[in-house]
């Protein structure tokens, strides 16, 4: 099979503030990332996606961009970025940047210019005399009054993140040129922030009420975002972005999309002219982590994929509670085996390979606006953004200063590297196997089955076959093997061993990757 790098490879998400500080200010930076690229290569991933590093007032930690073609001084300089990219490529790593097209910072010169009704930027944002009922994701109305312009502007997120008007061709041109700026440097692709929100109803119709909403639920959920997101016209813009990437060889367009599967797959575009990887967050969103729920998800997703579409899977990111917290540390090992043996490009969120848990943040240390604006509802994202523990030195080798968020108490990477039974070693083993066996990266996936808490599926390619047997529960379980084989990875034991056909006993939270005959 002639597969692209983004089909064969594994993506690793870096939250730049938290990987490695190099200058002692307590916040991670580009030089820190460059220094750690060898370590990421040693883990065995193929591509690194960086959350935003552009100039930003940081009201949403870089998702409020004030210059799409620069580097925030907190993270470093353009020369340091160029060095990072060169080092990544020298190591055979691809580099993916975050692109934030839905909104800019209110400090972006475009928005400042748009506050005048005359001038060429007047129509670059969504200005209205009267607000409608659209809400902001981080609490309150989505509309904020601007004294200077004498109108309201719409923001899907914070008032400091005004939404761009993607119906304006000049906005599109400017944004596509920003993409080209980075593509010309050799960046290998983009993860596009809230890609499904870019276009809004041209008539600004009110969103319908959500009948399932009750007082006390999140105010944002009071209305269904029918007119403020996932508009049919958005696909034209996605296809245009894709066409910009296709001006260059082998680039990838990844879309951030929180939608049900039937809607999600429309972002592959017409005949595949959309995103190559519309992020599939459904493992992250599963309300109940059971074999039955996971098997249904796998089968439903496989069945929904359009012809030629390549699947992908995500277990964690900088916006959601960490997988080890959601399913527990023992089951997180099973989840890792699942992620790295499914058909489709996996994305690993940095630190999940160490089994990092959400870190409790004392009230005085809270940084995330999502928590500060709607406190106590569990919306804060600081717990999954805490710095990466590298070693057993001061601040786990992350910084010589004061870390921007508290360090958790995860066993640091240097200790896990030397322990063949660690979560890190399990990841490395699974990544090695995935690289060594195209059947795991690219092979066919059988229908998944669930019985008595055990999730099973097979991967096959050109006479090579693997059986994946995952006990998703905390009790012992049994399944029956119809063929024998060799256990090549085990959440509980190191080393290979044979398995016979017949009953197979599983310990609680045990996952096995078994090479079998076809
Ligand atoms: C999604 C990003 O992942 C999140 O961190 C951010 O707050 C919102 N988009 C707004 O850009």
XYZ file of C-alpha atoms and ligand atoms in Angstrom:
529
model
C 0.000 0.000 0.000
C 1.284 3.391 -0.991
C 0.676 5.315 2.208
C 1.437 8.950 3.031
C 3.544 9.761 6.102
C 0.471 11.030 7.945
C -1.265 7.679 7.400
C 1.669 5.529 8.430
C 2.954 7.742 11.245
C 1.998 8.742 14.766
C 1.342 12.364 15.757
C 2.512 13.746 19.110
C 0.927 16.920 20.479
C 3.233 19.343 22.269
C 1.739 22.055 24.448
C 4.685 24.459 24.093
C 4.304 26.153 27.482
C 4.809 22.810 29.204
C 7.396 20.672 27.404
C 10.745 22.236 28.326
C 11.822 25.651 29.553
C 15.276 26.739 28.368
C 15.620 30.229 29.867
C 14.379 29.851 33.429
C 11.210 31.939 33.118
C 9.075 28.953 34.096
C 7.359 28.620 30.707
C 8.366 26.182 27.995
C 9.838 27.591 24.779
C 11.099 26.765 21.297
C 14.711 26.158 22.319
C 13.401 23.771 24.954
C 11.378 21.896 22.340
C 14.382 21.727 19.986
C 16.452 20.279 22.808
C 13.836 17.580 23.394
C 13.252 16.515 19.797
C 15.733 13.640 20.135
C 13.745 12.411 23.117
C 10.517 12.523 21.115
C 12.210 10.620 18.325
C 13.395 8.072 20.884
C 9.790 7.537 21.961
C 9.064 6.603 18.363
C 6.614 9.203 17.101
C 6.757 10.583 13.557
C 5.225 14.049 13.673
C 5.082 16.790 16.269
C 2.127 19.166 16.425
C 2.777 22.374 18.340
C -0.127 24.245 19.935
C 0.108 27.967 18.987
C 3.459 29.749 19.217
C 2.424 32.985 17.468
C 2.480 36.467 19.043
C -0.450 36.611 21.429
C -1.673 38.507 24.486
C -2.224 34.957 25.877
C -5.742 35.557 27.184
C -6.415 32.019 25.865
C -2.767 30.928 25.950
C -1.985 31.504 22.303
C -5.398 30.705 20.814
C -5.766 34.489 20.596
C -3.333 35.309 17.789
C -2.180 38.888 17.138
C 0.176 38.060 14.228
C -0.139 34.910 12.139
C 3.385 35.171 10.755
C 5.454 35.681 13.886
C 6.702 33.989 17.050
C 5.730 35.192 20.510
C 8.838 36.392 22.404
C 7.768 34.183 25.306
C 8.523 31.192 23.066
C 11.530 32.646 21.240
C 12.430 34.104 17.864
C 11.854 33.261 14.217
C 15.494 32.171 13.965
C 14.874 29.742 16.831
C 11.783 28.460 15.060
C 13.798 27.871 11.901
C 16.356 25.951 13.959
C 13.586 23.855 15.515
C 12.150 22.995 12.109
C 15.588 22.141 10.705
C 16.380 19.894 13.669
C 13.005 18.142 13.413
C 13.571 17.437 9.732
C 17.135 16.284 10.356
C 15.711 13.718 12.780
C 13.067 12.623 10.293
C 10.266 14.245 12.271
C 7.447 16.166 10.585
C 6.349 19.457 12.126
C 2.688 20.485 12.263
C 1.601 23.941 13.415
C -1.678 24.995 14.964
C -3.670 27.409 12.798
C -6.393 29.501 14.431
C -8.593 30.884 11.642
C -11.950 31.304 13.391
C -10.865 34.253 15.511
C -7.955 36.594 16.108
C -6.908 38.401 19.242
C -8.702 41.707 19.823
C -5.161 43.143 19.777
C -4.587 42.017 16.183
C -4.118 45.130 13.979
C -6.923 43.797 11.751
C -9.423 43.987 14.590
C -8.193 47.370 15.741
C -8.656 48.661 12.180
C -12.070 47.003 11.965
C -13.284 49.089 14.884
C -13.614 51.930 12.362
C -16.633 51.693 10.080
C -14.649 53.132 7.209
C -11.467 51.590 5.880
C -10.532 48.312 4.258
C -10.902 46.163 7.408
C -14.452 47.338 8.231
C -15.989 44.049 7.091
C -13.318 41.657 8.428
C -15.228 40.696 11.603
C -18.860 39.976 12.489
C -20.393 43.334 13.424
C -24.087 43.827 14.190
C -26.318 46.558 15.614
C -28.263 44.016 17.660
C -26.999 40.793 19.236
C -28.838 37.515 18.570
C -28.945 34.615 21.059
C -25.605 33.043 20.155
C -23.542 32.259 23.240
C -19.782 32.274 23.870
C -18.072 28.968 24.627
C -16.405 30.415 27.699
C -19.600 31.800 29.240
C -22.026 34.633 28.575
C -23.342 36.116 25.353
C -21.221 35.743 22.240
C -21.712 39.466 21.545
C -19.687 42.310 23.024
C -20.341 46.021 22.513
C -17.522 48.079 21.010
C -17.766 51.726 21.999
C -15.579 53.019 19.190
C -17.451 51.300 16.383
C -20.837 51.632 18.100
C -21.741 48.010 17.281
C -21.555 44.532 18.756
C -19.012 41.984 17.550
C -19.372 38.222 17.766
C -16.872 35.944 19.516
C -17.334 32.179 19.752
C -14.918 32.215 22.698
C -13.617 35.104 24.861
C -14.458 38.766 24.132
C -10.705 39.063 23.439
C -11.145 36.547 20.556
C -13.337 38.249 17.909
C -14.481 35.938 15.085
C -13.256 36.709 11.572
C -15.719 37.145 8.701
C -14.886 34.178 6.473
C -17.383 35.364 3.854
C -15.011 38.222 3.045
C -12.584 37.263 0.230
C -9.912 39.622 1.605
C -9.926 37.713 4.917
C -9.498 34.449 3.056
C -6.606 35.815 0.994
C -4.802 37.087 4.078
C -5.252 33.833 5.943
C -4.195 31.652 3.014
C -1.082 33.813 2.663
C -0.328 33.144 6.334
C -0.544 29.407 5.605
C 1.841 29.851 2.667
C 4.284 31.788 4.851
C 4.798 28.671 7.008
C 4.494 26.193 4.145
C 7.284 28.039 2.338
C 9.471 27.474 5.387
C 8.799 23.745 5.094
C 6.160 23.197 7.786
C 4.483 19.833 7.090
C 0.898 20.678 7.902
C -1.631 22.345 10.164
C -4.050 21.398 12.869
C -6.883 23.855 12.309
C -8.581 25.174 15.425
C -12.415 24.808 15.592
C -12.576 24.304 11.837
C -16.312 23.523 11.989
C -17.117 26.929 13.484
C -15.524 29.140 10.826
C -18.733 29.983 8.956
C -21.903 31.307 10.574
C -25.390 31.761 9.216
C -25.395 34.647 6.731
C -28.700 35.899 8.211
C -27.604 35.533 11.856
C -30.729 33.566 12.754
C -31.232 32.752 16.447
C -30.186 29.287 17.560
C -33.084 27.035 18.621
C -33.466 26.184 22.308
C -32.030 22.876 23.513
C -34.989 20.967 24.987
C -32.629 18.747 26.991
C -31.118 21.736 28.844
C -31.975 22.280 32.527
C -31.218 25.251 34.767
C -27.836 24.563 36.329
C -26.458 22.969 33.133
C -23.724 24.878 31.277
C -25.329 28.097 29.971
C -23.634 27.567 26.577
C -25.731 24.437 26.076
C -29.023 26.297 26.427
C -29.238 26.636 22.634
C -28.305 24.228 19.851
C -25.530 25.787 17.726
C -27.460 25.183 14.493
C -26.763 28.619 12.990
C -23.446 29.459 14.656
C -21.428 26.370 13.625
C -21.191 23.488 11.118
C -22.814 25.494 8.324
C -22.785 23.775 4.917
C -20.722 26.633 3.410
C -17.814 25.834 5.728
C -16.824 22.953 3.468
C -15.950 25.374 0.660
C -13.479 27.107 2.951
C -11.987 23.816 4.164
C -11.523 22.752 0.531
C -9.828 26.077 -0.234
C -7.436 25.616 2.690
C -6.710 22.110 1.513
C -6.005 23.452 -1.988
C -3.455 25.854 -0.492
C -1.701 22.933 1.223
C -1.852 20.938 -1.992
C 0.238 23.637 -3.696
C 3.037 21.908 -1.746
C 3.905 18.199 -1.726
C 2.905 15.856 1.117
C 1.312 18.350 3.494
C -1.478 17.408 5.909
C -4.626 19.259 6.968
C -5.984 18.190 10.352
C -9.275 19.653 11.561
C -10.381 20.082 15.153
C -14.006 18.897 15.103
C -16.326 18.052 17.978
C -19.332 16.646 16.103
C -21.252 13.348 15.946
C -19.696 10.771 13.600
C -22.117 11.359 10.701
C -21.291 15.082 10.699
C -17.603 14.582 11.462
C -16.980 12.510 8.342
C -18.391 15.236 6.083
C -15.154 17.141 6.841
C -13.221 14.738 4.612
C -14.876 16.827 1.912
C -16.371 15.987 -1.434
C -14.212 13.257 -3.003
C -11.651 13.823 -0.257
C -11.063 17.514 -0.984
C -11.407 18.476 2.706
C -9.259 17.677 5.747
C -7.167 14.507 5.436
C -7.558 13.980 9.176
C -10.739 15.405 10.702
C -9.867 14.714 14.335
C -11.917 11.855 15.738
C -12.407 12.697 19.421
C -14.968 10.011 20.133
C -12.698 7.919 22.371
C -12.139 11.056 24.371
C -15.850 11.739 24.681
C -17.108 8.216 25.522
C -19.391 8.582 28.543
C -18.766 4.951 29.577
C -15.464 3.217 28.900
C -16.829 -0.269 28.284
C -15.929 -2.945 25.738
C -19.406 -2.648 24.238
C -19.263 1.126 23.859
C -15.768 1.042 22.348
C -16.642 -1.789 19.931
C -19.741 0.096 18.738
C -17.705 3.251 18.296
C -15.030 1.461 16.246
C -17.607 -0.234 14.051
C -19.804 2.849 13.604
C -16.810 5.012 12.720
C -15.408 2.474 10.252
C -18.815 2.147 8.602
C -19.257 5.922 8.329
C -15.896 6.593 6.635
C -16.358 7.755 3.048
C -14.533 5.804 0.323
C -10.824 6.563 0.420
C -11.003 8.372 3.773
C -8.241 7.567 6.248
C -9.321 7.160 9.899
C -7.694 8.702 12.963
C -7.981 8.376 16.739
C -7.270 10.670 19.679
C -7.151 9.800 23.396
C -6.175 13.123 24.904
C -5.513 16.799 24.274
C -4.922 20.087 26.072
C -8.670 20.729 26.447
C -9.848 17.529 28.137
C -9.183 15.612 31.315
C -6.257 13.224 30.825
C -6.969 9.644 29.813
C -5.297 8.188 32.927
C -7.655 10.284 35.060
C -10.714 9.437 32.973
C -10.249 5.661 32.915
C -7.722 5.114 35.728
C -3.981 4.413 35.504
C -4.292 0.635 34.966
C -6.905 0.971 32.213
C -4.860 3.789 30.617
C -2.335 1.104 29.584
C -5.141 -0.772 27.838
C -6.260 2.502 26.234
C -2.721 3.050 24.916
C -2.728 -0.426 23.366
C -6.090 0.378 21.797
C -4.941 3.722 20.389
C -1.763 2.268 18.912
C -3.344 -0.840 17.363
C -6.468 0.671 15.797
C -6.628 1.410 12.094
C -5.947 5.100 11.607
C -3.447 7.771 12.556
C -3.076 8.018 16.337
C -2.404 11.311 18.114
C -0.693 11.095 21.503
C -1.041 14.044 23.865
C 2.311 14.766 25.495
C 2.599 13.202 28.925
C -0.013 10.521 28.286
C 2.905 8.227 27.434
C 4.021 8.653 31.060
C 0.523 8.041 32.401
C 0.256 11.647 33.586
C -2.864 12.359 35.624
C -4.763 15.629 35.876
C -2.972 17.760 38.449
C -5.107 19.452 41.084
C -4.597 23.220 40.799
C -4.837 25.330 43.976
C -7.291 28.215 43.459
C -4.529 30.825 43.577
C -2.677 29.074 40.717
C -5.605 28.789 38.279
C -4.658 30.247 34.885
C -7.272 28.996 32.437
C -9.970 31.542 31.496
C -12.458 28.683 31.080
C -12.204 28.020 34.838
C -11.850 31.645 35.884
C -15.013 32.692 34.008
C -17.201 29.729 34.969
C -15.629 28.495 38.212
C -16.344 25.159 39.842
C -18.008 23.478 36.867
C -15.052 21.327 35.956
C -14.360 23.323 32.789
C -10.793 24.317 33.712
C -8.025 22.939 31.497
C -5.000 23.696 33.675
C -5.005 20.162 35.204
C -4.076 18.568 31.848
C -1.602 21.317 30.889
C 0.941 20.986 33.702
C 4.653 20.745 32.821
C 6.284 17.557 31.592
C 8.398 15.710 34.178
C 11.718 14.802 32.588
C 13.884 13.660 35.488
C 14.170 13.571 39.263
C 15.976 16.905 39.550
C 14.494 20.211 40.686
C 11.126 20.797 38.989
C 11.651 17.444 37.286
C 14.098 19.076 34.862
C 11.367 21.230 33.324
C 12.668 24.615 34.468
C 15.265 26.231 36.698
C 12.644 28.859 37.567
C 9.116 28.631 38.923
C 6.893 26.488 36.685
C 3.925 28.388 35.209
C 1.602 25.667 36.543
C 2.380 23.264 39.397
C 4.326 20.095 38.504
C 2.279 16.956 39.092
C 3.734 13.862 40.749
C 4.070 11.560 37.739
C 7.083 9.263 37.723
C 9.457 11.222 35.470
C 10.477 10.045 32.054
C 14.134 9.304 32.906
C 13.027 6.804 35.552
C 10.389 5.260 33.289
C 12.914 4.866 30.471
C 14.960 2.482 32.586
C 11.933 0.482 33.726
C 10.784 -2.077 31.136
C 7.414 -2.325 32.898
C 6.681 1.424 32.806
C 3.925 3.145 30.844
C 6.642 4.818 28.789
C 8.259 1.464 27.902
C 4.856 0.080 26.928
C 4.383 3.025 24.571
C 7.816 2.578 23.092
C 7.187 -1.132 22.548
C 3.834 -0.488 20.862
C 5.297 2.265 18.695
C 8.200 0.000 17.682
C 5.778 -2.754 16.713
C 3.611 -0.332 14.763
C 6.636 0.863 12.849
C 7.936 -2.659 12.221
C 4.618 -4.141 11.067
C 2.641 -2.402 8.327
C -0.273 -4.679 9.336
C -0.619 -2.577 12.510
C -0.246 0.809 10.864
C -2.043 0.182 7.591
C -3.692 -3.236 7.707
C -7.359 -4.077 7.493
C -9.406 -3.919 10.677
C -11.976 -6.611 11.393
C -15.274 -5.760 13.054
C -14.641 -5.198 16.753
C -16.452 -7.468 19.205
C -17.241 -7.157 22.895
C -17.952 -10.021 25.251
C -17.831 -10.018 29.042
C -15.773 -6.835 29.202
C -13.280 -8.057 26.587
C -12.842 -6.004 23.431
C -11.335 -7.828 20.445
C -10.385 -7.059 16.866
C -7.892 -8.209 14.246
C -5.468 -6.365 11.993
C -4.253 -8.055 8.837
C -2.077 -7.251 5.859
C -0.321 -9.438 3.284
C -0.282 -12.599 5.353
C 0.544 -10.921 8.672
C -2.146 -10.894 11.353
C -2.528 -9.528 14.839
C -5.259 -10.186 17.344
C -5.895 -7.470 19.920
C -7.522 -8.644 23.148
C -8.326 -5.933 25.700
C -9.888 -6.427 29.108
C -11.627 -3.090 29.596
C -12.700 -3.866 33.147
C -11.141 -4.230 36.586
C -12.127 -7.910 36.996
C -10.535 -11.058 35.594
C -11.987 -12.126 32.246
C -11.828 -14.996 29.804
C -11.997 -15.239 26.061
C -11.394 -18.047 23.597
C -8.639 -17.987 20.993
C -9.463 -19.873 17.809
C -5.820 -19.856 16.786
C -2.525 -19.798 18.595
C 0.170 -17.190 18.294
C 2.746 -15.111 20.125
C 2.030 -12.362 22.618
C 4.237 -9.502 21.402
C 3.005 -6.817 23.795
C 1.300 -7.128 27.152
C 0.169 -4.370 29.503
C 1.263 -6.546 32.442
C 4.387 -8.438 31.432
C 7.560 -7.822 29.527
C 8.759 -10.189 26.820
C 7.158 -12.429 24.225
C 5.430 -15.730 24.935
C 3.325 -18.266 23.060
C -0.465 -18.594 23.374
C -2.348 -21.749 22.529
C -5.740 -21.958 20.875
C -8.502 -22.279 23.476
C -9.398 -20.350 26.624
C -7.315 -17.269 27.360
C -7.402 -15.809 30.867
C -6.981 -12.091 31.312
C -6.028 -10.245 34.450
C -7.963 -7.096 35.395
C -7.089 -4.251 32.991
C -4.917 -6.517 30.866
C -4.400 -5.974 27.184
C -2.583 -8.336 24.808
C -1.279 -7.810 21.322
C -0.934 -11.247 19.766
C 0.676 -12.103 16.484
C -1.289 -14.985 14.972
C -1.533 -17.002 11.827
C -3.895 -15.504 9.249
C -9.873 24.902 20.686
C -8.551 24.906 21.378
O -8.053 23.597 21.423
C -8.776 25.512 22.734
O -7.668 25.340 23.579
C -9.132 26.954 22.544
O -9.446 27.543 23.789
C -10.341 27.110 21.614
N -10.260 26.272 20.465
C -10.445 28.525 21.123
O -9.421 28.779 20.204
